[in-house]
Amino acid sequence: MGTYNDEINIKTNGEVDIIDITSQIQEIIKKSKIKNGIACIFVPGSTGSITTIEYEPGLKKDFPRALQKIAPKGEHYDHHETWHDNNGHSHVRASLMGPSLAIPLIDGKLIHGTWQQVVFVELDTSPRNRNLIVQIVGD
Amino acid sequence: MGTYNDEINIKTNGEVDIIDITSQIQEIIKKSKIKNGIACIFVPGSTGSITTIEYEPGLKKDFPRALQKIAPKGEHYDHHETWHDNNGHSHVRASLMGPSLAIPLIDGKLIHGTWQQVVFVELDTSPRNRNLIVQIVGD
Amino acid sequence: MGTYNDEINIKTNGEVDIIDITSQIQEIIKKSKIKNGIACIFVPGSTGSITTIEYEPGLKKDFPRALQKIAPKGEHYDHHETWHDNNGHSHVRASLMGPSLAIPLIDGKLIHGTWQQVVFVELDTSPRNRNLIVQIVGD
């Protein structure tokens, strides 16, 4: 029984970039030598999110379009008055989606469906360097 | 300290079926002999979600109605052009809600409120057989 | 390797109160003597949620406003017919956001961004006393 920690470093293209990190998580699981347990993927930062999606070009357009309806860019946000910036919608979307994903590993393999990939969703307006935390607990 | 893994097999009625899996998780915890830790409930697949809800007939209508407003069925989704199917809204809703739930167990019992049940939410358009993963880590 | 469990007791002001619980989680981690692992923060109850946000006055107005658009207070919910109450929107919002957060701890420290705090979001209509569960697994 033990824990293993690593980071995934990615460069995003800003709003709304969806990046497949499935194989990078699998690599970290392999290095960890932990066979069975739970992996927690976490973004330190309040304008990004981790979820799963079928990673294909259509949904990469559909999902941002849905977010634009839920928390529209271009509207007034009180957040803008605090910092004189323009990413209030990014924060609202991130808090709604959540910053982390808990996902099982079994026999050394990350569990996911064939048409299901783990993704980081960049919700901030500008390109960012992101260091995602992967924390594994198991044996 | 250890890990325990099992599956919950359910048959859903398609869109938007909400199924109470609380007692099945509790059964698995009992079999695991793990008393304190974290359970991760995960759906392998990109058109379903795990969350909690007060499992009563009213909310079983209210929640689907809210999802229809957030990501409407019947609208255009680019996902439909990729596969010539019609479940773009299912995917968008699933990515927004997330595929997993992390929940504590204490003294051999799943923690939840009296009026709070753990549910699988079928977001796909057709009835599906689902094998949900329950991964427990603790001692 | 082990587990540690504690509670955070808070009093909320009702709809939509957002309460920073970051330092209380950090205190519990310190007491646990667990250095590396995963913490699961969970609300037992179906009208609250845990997430992260940049805890500043602007977003404390923006986030509730977004929730009002997603699942409006004041509309008809079938839930009201079940119990003759008026918090259908609270339940829908809670199920959408989810009741828990999985978050890594490394070298005895809760991982989060500089401008990212862990918060409890009170979604119920009235002030409530909440006992949030913090379950830590690691070594």
CSV table of C-alpha atoms in Angstrom, one decimal:
chain,number,residue,atom,x,y,z
A,1,MET,CA,0.0,0.0,0.0
A,2,GLY,CA,1.3,3.4,-0.9
A,3,THR,CA,1.0,6.7,-2.6
A,4,TYR,CA,2.6,8.1,-5.8
A,5,ASN,CA,2.6,11.7,-7.0
A,6,ASP,CA,3.5,13.2,-10.3
A,7,GLU,CA,2.6,16.1,-12.6
A,8,ILE,CA,1.4,16.5,-16.1
A,9,ASN,CA,2.8,19.7,-17.8
A,10,ILE,CA,0.8,21.0,-20.7
A,11,LYS,CA,0.6,24.2,-22.7
A,12,THR,CA,-3.0,25.2,-23.6
A,13,ASN,CA,-4.4,27.4,-26.4
A,14,GLY,CA,-6.8,29.3,-24.1
A,15,GLU,CA,-10.5,29.3,-24.3
A,16,VAL,CA,-12.0,26.6,-24.6
A,17,ASP,CA,-9.1,24.2,-25.3
A,18,ILE,CA,-9.8,20.5,-24.5
A,19,ILE,CA,-6.7,18.4,-24.1
A,20,ASP,CA,-6.6,14.6,-23.9
A,21,ILE,CA,-4.4,13.5,-21.0
A,22,THR,CA,-5.4,9.9,-20.8
A,23,SER,CA,-2.1,8.4,-22.0
A,24,GLN,CA,-0.1,10.6,-19.7
A,25,ILE,CA,-2.1,9.5,-16.7
A,26,GLN,CA,-1.5,5.9,-17.8
A,27,GLU,CA,2.2,6.5,-18.0
A,28,ILE,CA,2.3,7.8,-14.5
A,29,ILE,CA,0.3,4.8,-13.2
A,30,LYS,CA,2.9,2.6,-14.9
A,31,LYS,CA,5.8,4.4,-13.2
A,32,SER,CA,4.0,4.3,-9.8
A,33,LYS,CA,3.9,0.5,-9.8
A,34,ILE,CA,0.6,0.8,-8.0
A,35,LYS,CA,-1.8,-1.8,-9.4
A,36,ASN,CA,-5.1,-1.1,-7.7
A,37,GLY,CA,-6.4,2.1,-6.3
A,38,ILE,CA,-7.8,5.5,-7.0
A,39,ALA,CA,-6.1,8.3,-9.0
A,40,CYS,CA,-7.0,11.9,-8.3
A,41,ILE,CA,-6.3,14.3,-11.1
A,42,PHE,CA,-6.4,17.9,-9.9
A,43,VAL,CA,-5.8,21.4,-11.5
A,44,PRO,CA,-4.3,23.9,-9.0
A,45,GLY,CA,-6.0,27.0,-10.3
A,46,SER,CA,-9.6,28.4,-10.5
A,47,THR,CA,-10.0,28.6,-14.3
A,48,GLY,CA,-9.7,25.0,-15.5
A,49,SER,CA,-11.4,21.7,-15.0
A,50,ILE,CA,-10.9,17.9,-15.4
A,51,THR,CA,-13.6,15.6,-16.8
A,52,THR,CA,-14.1,12.9,-19.4
A,53,ILE,CA,-15.4,13.2,-22.9
A,54,GLU,CA,-15.4,11.3,-26.2
A,55,TYR,CA,-12.5,13.0,-27.7
A,56,GLU,CA,-13.6,13.7,-31.3
A,57,PRO,CA,-13.8,17.0,-33.3
A,58,GLY,CA,-17.6,17.4,-33.0
A,59,LEU,CA,-17.8,17.5,-29.3
A,60,LYS,CA,-14.7,19.7,-29.1
A,61,LYS,CA,-17.1,22.3,-30.7
A,62,ASP,CA,-20.3,21.3,-28.9
A,63,PHE,CA,-19.0,21.4,-25.4
A,64,PRO,CA,-17.6,25.0,-25.6
A,65,ARG,CA,-20.9,26.1,-27.2
A,66,ALA,CA,-22.8,24.6,-24.3
A,67,LEU,CA,-20.6,26.4,-21.8
A,68,GLN,CA,-21.2,29.7,-23.6
A,69,LYS,CA,-24.9,29.2,-23.0
A,70,ILE,CA,-24.4,28.3,-19.3
A,71,ALA,CA,-22.0,31.1,-18.4
A,72,PRO,CA,-21.7,33.5,-21.4
A,73,LYS,CA,-18.5,35.3,-22.2
A,74,GLY,CA,-19.1,38.9,-22.9
A,75,GLU,CA,-21.7,39.5,-20.2
A,76,HIS,CA,-21.1,41.5,-17.0
A,77,TYR,CA,-19.4,39.7,-14.1
A,78,ASP,CA,-18.7,41.4,-10.8
A,79,HIS,CA,-15.3,39.6,-10.9
A,80,HIS,CA,-14.2,42.0,-13.5
A,81,GLU,CA,-14.5,44.9,-11.1
A,82,THR,CA,-12.3,43.2,-8.6
A,83,TRP,CA,-9.3,42.7,-10.9
A,84,HIS,CA,-10.2,44.7,-14.0
A,85,ASP,CA,-9.9,41.6,-16.1
A,86,ASN,CA,-12.4,39.8,-18.3
A,87,ASN,CA,-12.5,36.1,-17.3
A,88,GLY,CA,-15.5,36.0,-14.9
A,89,HIS,CA,-17.2,33.4,-17.1
A,90,SER,CA,-14.0,31.3,-16.9
A,91,HIS,CA,-14.3,31.2,-13.1
A,92,VAL,CA,-18.0,30.5,-13.0
A,93,ARG,CA,-17.6,27.6,-15.5
A,94,ALA,CA,-14.7,26.1,-13.5
A,95,SER,CA,-16.5,26.2,-10.2
A,96,LEU,CA,-19.5,24.5,-11.8
A,97,MET,CA,-17.5,21.7,-13.4
A,98,GLY,CA,-15.1,21.2,-10.5
A,99,PRO,CA,-11.3,21.0,-10.4
A,100,SER,CA,-10.7,17.3,-10.0
A,101,LEU,CA,-11.5,13.8,-11.1
A,102,ALA,CA,-11.3,10.6,-9.1
A,103,ILE,CA,-10.8,7.6,-11.3
A,104,PRO,CA,-10.1,3.9,-10.5
A,105,LEU,CA,-7.1,1.9,-11.6
A,106,ILE,CA,-7.3,-1.9,-11.7
A,107,ASP,CA,-4.4,-4.3,-12.5
A,108,GLY,CA,-2.2,-1.3,-13.4
A,109,LYS,CA,-4.7,0.2,-15.8
A,110,LEU,CA,-6.7,3.4,-15.8
A,111,ILE,CA,-10.3,2.5,-16.1
A,112,HIS,CA,-12.2,4.3,-18.9
A,113,GLY,CA,-14.6,3.5,-21.7
A,114,THR,CA,-13.4,2.9,-25.2
A,115,TRP,CA,-14.9,6.2,-26.4
A,116,GLN,CA,-14.1,8.0,-23.1
A,117,GLN,CA,-10.9,10.1,-22.6
A,118,VAL,CA,-9.8,12.0,-19.6
A,119,VAL,CA,-9.3,15.7,-20.5
A,120,PHE,CA,-8.2,19.0,-19.1
A,121,VAL,CA,-10.5,21.8,-20.1
A,122,GLU,CA,-8.8,25.2,-20.3
A,123,LEU,CA,-11.5,27.7,-19.3
A,124,ASP,CA,-9.3,30.8,-19.0
A,125,THR,CA,-9.2,33.3,-21.9
A,126,SER,CA,-5.5,33.1,-22.7
A,127,PRO,CA,-3.1,30.3,-23.4
A,128,ARG,CA,-1.7,28.9,-20.1
A,129,ASN,CA,1.0,26.6,-18.9
A,130,ARG,CA,-0.7,24.1,-16.6
A,131,ASN,CA,0.9,21.7,-14.1
A,132,LEU,CA,-1.8,19.1,-13.3
A,133,ILE,CA,-1.4,17.0,-10.2
A,134,VAL,CA,-1.8,13.2,-10.3
A,135,GLN,CA,-2.0,11.6,-6.9
A,136,ILE,CA,-2.4,7.8,-6.7
A,137,VAL,CA,-3.3,5.8,-3.6
A,138,GLY,CA,-3.5,2.1,-3.6
A,139,ASP,CA,-1.4,-1.1,-3.6
B,1,MET,CA,-4.8,-1.1,4.6
B,2,GLY,CA,-6.0,-2.3,1.2
B,3,THR,CA,-8.1,-1.9,-1.9
B,4,TYR,CA,-11.3,-3.7,-3.0
B,5,ASN,CA,-12.9,-3.6,-6.4
B,6,ASP,CA,-16.3,-4.7,-7.6
B,7,GLU,CA,-19.0,-3.8,-10.2
B,8,ILE,CA,-22.6,-2.8,-10.1
B,9,ASN,CA,-24.5,-4.1,-13.2
B,10,ILE,CA,-27.7,-2.3,-14.1
B,11,LYS,CA,-30.0,-2.1,-17.0
B,12,THR,CA,-31.3,1.4,-17.7
B,13,ASN,CA,-34.4,2.7,-19.5
B,14,GLY,CA,-32.5,5.4,-21.5
B,15,GLU,CA,-33.0,9.1,-21.3
B,16,VAL,CA,-33.0,10.4,-18.4
B,17,ASP,CA,-33.2,7.4,-16.2
B,18,ILE,CA,-32.0,8.0,-12.6
B,19,ILE,CA,-31.2,4.8,-10.7
B,20,ASP,CA,-30.6,4.5,-6.9
B,21,ILE,CA,-27.4,2.5,-6.3
B,22,THR,CA,-26.9,3.4,-2.6
B,23,SER,CA,-27.7,-0.1,-1.2
B,24,GLN,CA,-25.6,-1.8,-3.8
B,25,ILE,CA,-22.6,0.3,-2.9
B,26,GLN,CA,-23.2,-0.5,0.8
B,27,GLU,CA,-23.3,-4.2,0.0
B,28,ILE,CA,-19.9,-3.9,-1.7
B,29,ILE,CA,-18.5,-2.1,1.2
B,30,LYS,CA,-19.7,-4.9,3.5
B,31,LYS,CA,-18.0,-7.5,1.3
B,32,SER,CA,-14.8,-5.5,1.2
B,33,LYS,CA,-14.3,-5.7,4.9
B,34,ILE,CA,-12.8,-2.2,4.6
B,35,LYS,CA,-14.1,0.0,7.5
B,36,ASN,CA,-12.7,3.5,6.8
B,37,GLY,CA,-11.7,5.0,3.5
B,38,ILE,CA,-12.8,6.5,0.3
B,39,ALA,CA,-15.1,4.8,-2.3
B,40,CYS,CA,-14.8,5.9,-6.0
B,41,ILE,CA,-17.9,5.1,-8.1
B,42,PHE,CA,-17.1,5.4,-11.8
B,43,VAL,CA,-19.0,4.9,-15.1
B,44,PRO,CA,-16.8,3.7,-17.9
B,45,GLY,CA,-18.5,5.5,-20.8
B,46,SER,CA,-19.1,9.0,-21.9
B,47,THR,CA,-22.9,9.3,-21.7
B,48,GLY,CA,-23.6,8.6,-18.0
B,49,SER,CA,-22.9,10.2,-14.7
B,50,ILE,CA,-22.8,9.5,-10.9
B,51,THR,CA,-24.1,12.0,-8.4
B,52,THR,CA,-26.4,12.2,-5.3
B,53,ILE,CA,-30.0,13.3,-5.2
B,54,GLU,CA,-33.0,13.1,-2.9
B,55,TYR,CA,-34.6,10.1,-4.7
B,56,GLU,CA,-38.2,11.0,-4.9
B,57,PRO,CA,-40.6,11.2,-7.9
B,58,GLY,CA,-40.7,15.0,-8.1
B,59,LEU,CA,-36.9,15.5,-8.6
B,60,LYS,CA,-36.8,12.5,-11.0
B,61,LYS,CA,-38.8,14.9,-13.3
B,62,ASP,CA,-37.2,18.1,-12.3
B,63,PHE,CA,-33.6,17.1,-12.9
B,64,PRO,CA,-34.2,15.9,-16.5
B,65,ARG,CA,-36.1,19.1,-17.2
B,66,ALA,CA,-33.1,21.2,-16.0
B,67,LEU,CA,-30.7,19.2,-18.2
B,68,GLN,CA,-33.0,19.8,-21.2
B,69,LYS,CA,-32.5,23.5,-20.6
B,70,ILE,CA,-28.8,23.3,-20.1
B,71,ALA,CA,-28.0,21.1,-23.1
B,72,PRO,CA,-31.2,20.6,-25.1
B,73,LYS,CA,-32.0,17.4,-27.0
B,74,GLY,CA,-33.2,18.3,-30.5
B,75,GLU,CA,-30.7,21.0,-31.2
B,76,HIS,CA,-27.8,20.7,-33.6
B,77,TYR,CA,-24.6,19.1,-32.3
B,78,ASP,CA,-21.4,18.7,-34.4
B,79,HIS,CA,-21.0,15.3,-32.7
B,80,HIS,CA,-23.9,14.1,-34.9
B,81,GLU,CA,-21.9,14.7,-38.0
B,82,THR,CA,-19.0,12.6,-36.7
B,83,TRP,CA,-21.0,9.5,-36.1
B,84,HIS,CA,-24.4,10.2,-37.7
B,85,ASP,CA,-26.1,9.7,-34.4
B,86,ASN,CA,-28.3,11.9,-32.2
B,87,ASN,CA,-26.9,11.9,-28.7
B,88,GLY,CA,-24.7,15.0,-28.7
B,89,HIS,CA,-26.7,16.4,-25.8
B,90,SER,CA,-26.0,13.2,-23.9
B,91,HIS,CA,-22.3,13.7,-24.2
B,92,VAL,CA,-22.3,17.4,-23.3
B,93,ARG,CA,-24.4,16.7,-20.2
B,94,ALA,CA,-22.1,13.8,-19.1
B,95,SER,CA,-18.9,15.9,-19.4
B,96,LEU,CA,-20.5,18.7,-17.5
B,97,MET,CA,-21.7,16.5,-14.6
B,98,GLY,CA,-18.6,14.2,-14.6
B,99,PRO,CA,-18.3,10.4,-14.6
B,100,SER,CA,-17.4,9.7,-11.0
B,101,LEU,CA,-18.2,10.3,-7.3
B,102,ALA,CA,-15.7,10.1,-4.4
B,103,ILE,CA,-17.5,9.3,-1.1
B,104,PRO,CA,-16.3,8.5,2.4
B,105,LEU,CA,-17.0,5.3,4.3
B,106,ILE,CA,-16.7,5.3,8.1
B,107,ASP,CA,-17.0,2.3,10.4
B,108,GLY,CA,-18.1,0.2,7.5
B,109,LYS,CA,-20.9,2.5,6.4
B,110,LEU,CA,-21.3,4.6,3.3
B,111,ILE,CA,-21.7,8.2,4.4
B,112,HIS,CA,-24.8,10.0,3.0
B,113,GLY,CA,-27.7,12.2,4.3
B,114,THR,CA,-31.0,10.7,5.2
B,115,TRP,CA,-32.6,12.3,2.1
B,116,GLN,CA,-29.6,11.8,-0.1
B,117,GLN,CA,-29.0,8.8,-2.3
B,118,VAL,CA,-26.2,7.9,-4.7
B,119,VAL,CA,-27.5,7.6,-8.2
B,120,PHE,CA,-26.4,6.6,-11.7
B,121,VAL,CA,-27.9,9.0,-14.3
B,122,GLU,CA,-28.4,7.5,-17.7
B,123,LEU,CA,-27.9,10.3,-20.2
B,124,ASP,CA,-27.8,8.3,-23.4
B,125,THR,CA,-30.9,8.2,-25.6
B,126,SER,CA,-31.4,4.4,-25.5
B,127,PRO,CA,-31.6,1.8,-22.8
B,128,ARG,CA,-28.1,0.5,-21.8
B,129,ASN,CA,-26.5,-2.1,-19.8
B,130,ARG,CA,-24.0,-0.4,-17.5
B,131,ASN,CA,-21.2,-1.9,-15.4
B,132,LEU,CA,-20.3,0.7,-12.8
B,133,ILE,CA,-17.0,0.4,-11.1
B,134,VAL,CA,-16.7,0.6,-7.3
B,135,GLN,CA,-13.1,1.0,-6.1
B,136,ILE,CA,-12.6,1.2,-2.3
B,137,VAL,CA,-9.3,2.3,-0.7
B,138,GLY,CA,-8.9,2.2,3.1
B,139,ASP,CA,-8.4,0.0,6.1
C,1,MET,CA,-0.5,4.0,5.4
C,2,GLY,CA,-3.8,4.9,7.0
C,3,THR,CA,-7.0,6.8,7.1
C,4,TYR,CA,-8.1,9.8,9.1
C,5,ASN,CA,-11.6,11.2,9.5
C,6,ASP,CA,-12.9,14.5,10.9
C,7,GLU,CA,-15.7,17.0,10.5
C,8,ILE,CA,-16.0,20.7,9.7
C,9,ASN,CA,-18.9,22.3,11.4
C,10,ILE,CA,-20.3,25.4,9.9
C,11,LYS,CA,-23.3,27.6,10.1
C,12,THR,CA,-24.5,29.0,6.7
C,13,ASN,CA,-26.7,32.0,5.9
C,14,GLY,CA,-28.8,30.1,3.3
C,15,GLU,CA,-29.1,30.8,-0.4
C,16,VAL,CA,-26.4,31.1,-1.9
C,17,ASP,CA,-23.8,31.2,0.8
C,18,ILE,CA,-20.2,30.4,-0.3
C,19,ILE,CA,-17.9,29.6,2.6
C,20,ASP,CA,-14.2,29.2,2.5
C,21,ILE,CA,-13.1,26.0,4.3
C,22,THR,CA,-9.5,25.7,3.0
C,23,SER,CA,-7.8,26.5,6.3
C,24,GLN,CA,-10.0,24.1,8.2
C,25,ILE,CA,-9.1,21.3,5.8
C,26,GLN,CA,-5.5,22.2,6.2
C,27,GLU,CA,-5.9,22.0,10.0
C,28,ILE,CA,-7.4,18.5,9.7
C,29,ILE,CA,-4.5,17.3,7.5
C,30,LYS,CA,-2.0,18.6,10.1
C,31,LYS,CA,-3.8,16.7,12.8
C,32,SER,CA,-4.0,13.5,10.7
C,33,LYS,CA,-0.2,13.3,10.4
C,34,ILE,CA,-0.8,11.9,6.9
C,35,LYS,CA,1.7,13.5,4.5
C,36,ASN,CA,0.7,12.2,1.1
C,37,GLY,CA,-2.6,11.1,-0.2
C,38,ILE,CA,-6.1,12.1,-1.2
C,39,ALA,CA,-8.7,14.0,0.9
C,40,CYS,CA,-12.4,13.6,0.2
C,41,ILE,CA,-14.6,16.5,1.3
C,42,PHE,CA,-18.2,15.4,1.4
C,43,VAL,CA,-21.5,17.0,2.3
C,44,PRO,CA,-24.1,14.6,3.8
C,45,GLY,CA,-27.2,16.2,2.4
C,46,SER,CA,-28.8,16.9,-1.0
C,47,THR,CA,-28.8,20.7,-1.0
C,48,GLY,CA,-25.2,21.6,-0.7
C,49,SER,CA,-22.0,21.2,-2.8
C,50,ILE,CA,-18.2,21.4,-2.5
C,51,THR,CA,-16.0,23.0,-5.2
C,52,THR,CA,-13.2,25.5,-5.6
C,53,ILE,CA,-13.4,29.1,-6.5
C,54,GLU,CA,-11.3,32.3,-6.3
C,55,TYR,CA,-12.8,33.5,-3.1
C,56,GLU,CA,-13.4,37.2,-3.7
C,57,PRO,CA,-16.5,39.4,-3.5
C,58,GLY,CA,-17.2,39.6,-7.2
C,59,LEU,CA,-17.4,35.9,-7.8
C,60,LYS,CA,-19.5,35.5,-4.7
C,61,LYS,CA,-22.2,37.4,-6.6
C,62,ASP,CA,-21.4,36.0,-10.1
C,63,PHE,CA,-21.7,32.3,-9.2
C,64,PRO,CA,-25.2,32.6,-7.5
C,65,ARG,CA,-26.4,34.6,-10.5
C,66,ALA,CA,-25.2,31.9,-12.9
C,67,LEU,CA,-27.0,29.2,-10.8
C,68,GLN,CA,-30.2,31.3,-11.0
C,69,LYS,CA,-30.0,31.0,-14.8
C,70,ILE,CA,-29.2,27.3,-14.8
C,71,ALA,CA,-31.9,26.2,-12.3
C,72,PRO,CA,-34.1,29.3,-11.5
C,73,LYS,CA,-35.6,29.8,-8.1
C,74,GLY,CA,-39.3,30.8,-8.4
C,75,GLU,CA,-40.1,28.3,-11.2
C,76,HIS,CA,-42.3,25.3,-10.8
C,77,TYR,CA,-40.6,22.1,-9.6
C,78,ASP,CA,-42.4,18.8,-9.1
C,79,HIS,CA,-40.3,18.4,-5.9
C,80,HIS,CA,-42.5,21.0,-4.3
C,81,GLU,CA,-45.6,18.8,-4.7
C,82,THR,CA,-43.9,15.9,-2.9
C,83,TRP,CA,-43.0,17.9,0.3
C,84,HIS,CA,-44.9,21.2,-0.1
C,85,ASP,CA,-41.7,23.0,0.2
C,86,ASN,CA,-39.9,25.4,-2.2
C,87,ASN,CA,-36.3,24.3,-2.7
C,88,GLY,CA,-36.6,22.3,-5.9
C,89,HIS,CA,-34.0,24.5,-7.5
C,90,SER,CA,-31.6,23.9,-4.5
C,91,HIS,CA,-31.8,20.1,-5.2
C,92,VAL,CA,-31.3,20.4,-8.9
C,93,ARG,CA,-28.3,22.7,-8.5
C,94,ALA,CA,-26.7,20.3,-5.9
C,95,SER,CA,-27.1,17.2,-8.1
C,96,LEU,CA,-25.6,19.1,-11.0
C,97,MET,CA,-22.6,20.3,-9.0
C,98,GLY,CA,-22.1,17.2,-7.0
C,99,PRO,CA,-21.6,16.6,-3.2
C,100,SER,CA,-17.9,15.9,-3.0
C,101,LEU,CA,-14.4,17.0,-3.9
C,102,ALA,CA,-11.3,14.8,-4.1
C,103,ILE,CA,-8.1,16.8,-3.6
C,104,PRO,CA,-4.5,15.8,-3.2
C,105,LEU,CA,-2.2,16.4,-0.2
C,106,ILE,CA,1.6,16.4,-0.7
C,107,ASP,CA,4.2,16.7,2.0
C,108,GLY,CA,1.4,17.5,4.6
C,109,LYS,CA,-0.1,20.3,2.5
C,110,LEU,CA,-3.4,20.6,0.7
C,111,ILE,CA,-2.8,21.3,-2.9
C,112,HIS,CA,-4.5,24.3,-4.4
C,113,GLY,CA,-3.7,27.4,-6.5
C,114,THR,CA,-2.9,30.7,-4.9
C,115,TRP,CA,-6.2,32.2,-6.1
C,116,GLN,CA,-8.2,29.0,-5.5
C,117,GLN,CA,-10.0,28.2,-2.3
C,118,VAL,CA,-12.0,25.1,-1.3
C,119,VAL,CA,-15.6,26.2,-0.6
C,120,PHE,CA,-18.9,24.8,0.7
C,121,VAL,CA,-21.8,26.1,-1.3
C,122,GLU,CA,-25.1,26.3,0.6
C,123,LEU,CA,-27.8,25.8,-2.0
C,124,ASP,CA,-30.7,25.4,0.4
C,125,THR,CA,-33.1,28.3,0.9
C,126,SER,CA,-32.6,28.7,4.7
C,127,PRO,CA,-29.6,29.0,7.0
C,128,ARG,CA,-28.3,25.5,8.0
C,129,ASN,CA,-25.9,23.9,10.3
C,130,ARG,CA,-23.6,21.7,8.2
C,131,ASN,CA,-21.2,18.9,9.3
C,132,LEU,CA,-18.9,18.3,6.4
C,133,ILE,CA,-17.0,15.1,6.3
C,134,VAL,CA,-13.2,15.1,5.6
C,135,GLN,CA,-11.8,11.7,4.9
C,136,ILE,CA,-8.1,11.4,4.3
C,137,VAL,CA,-6.3,8.3,2.9
C,138,GLY,CA,-2.6,8.1,2.5
C,139,ASP,CA,0.7,7.7,4.3
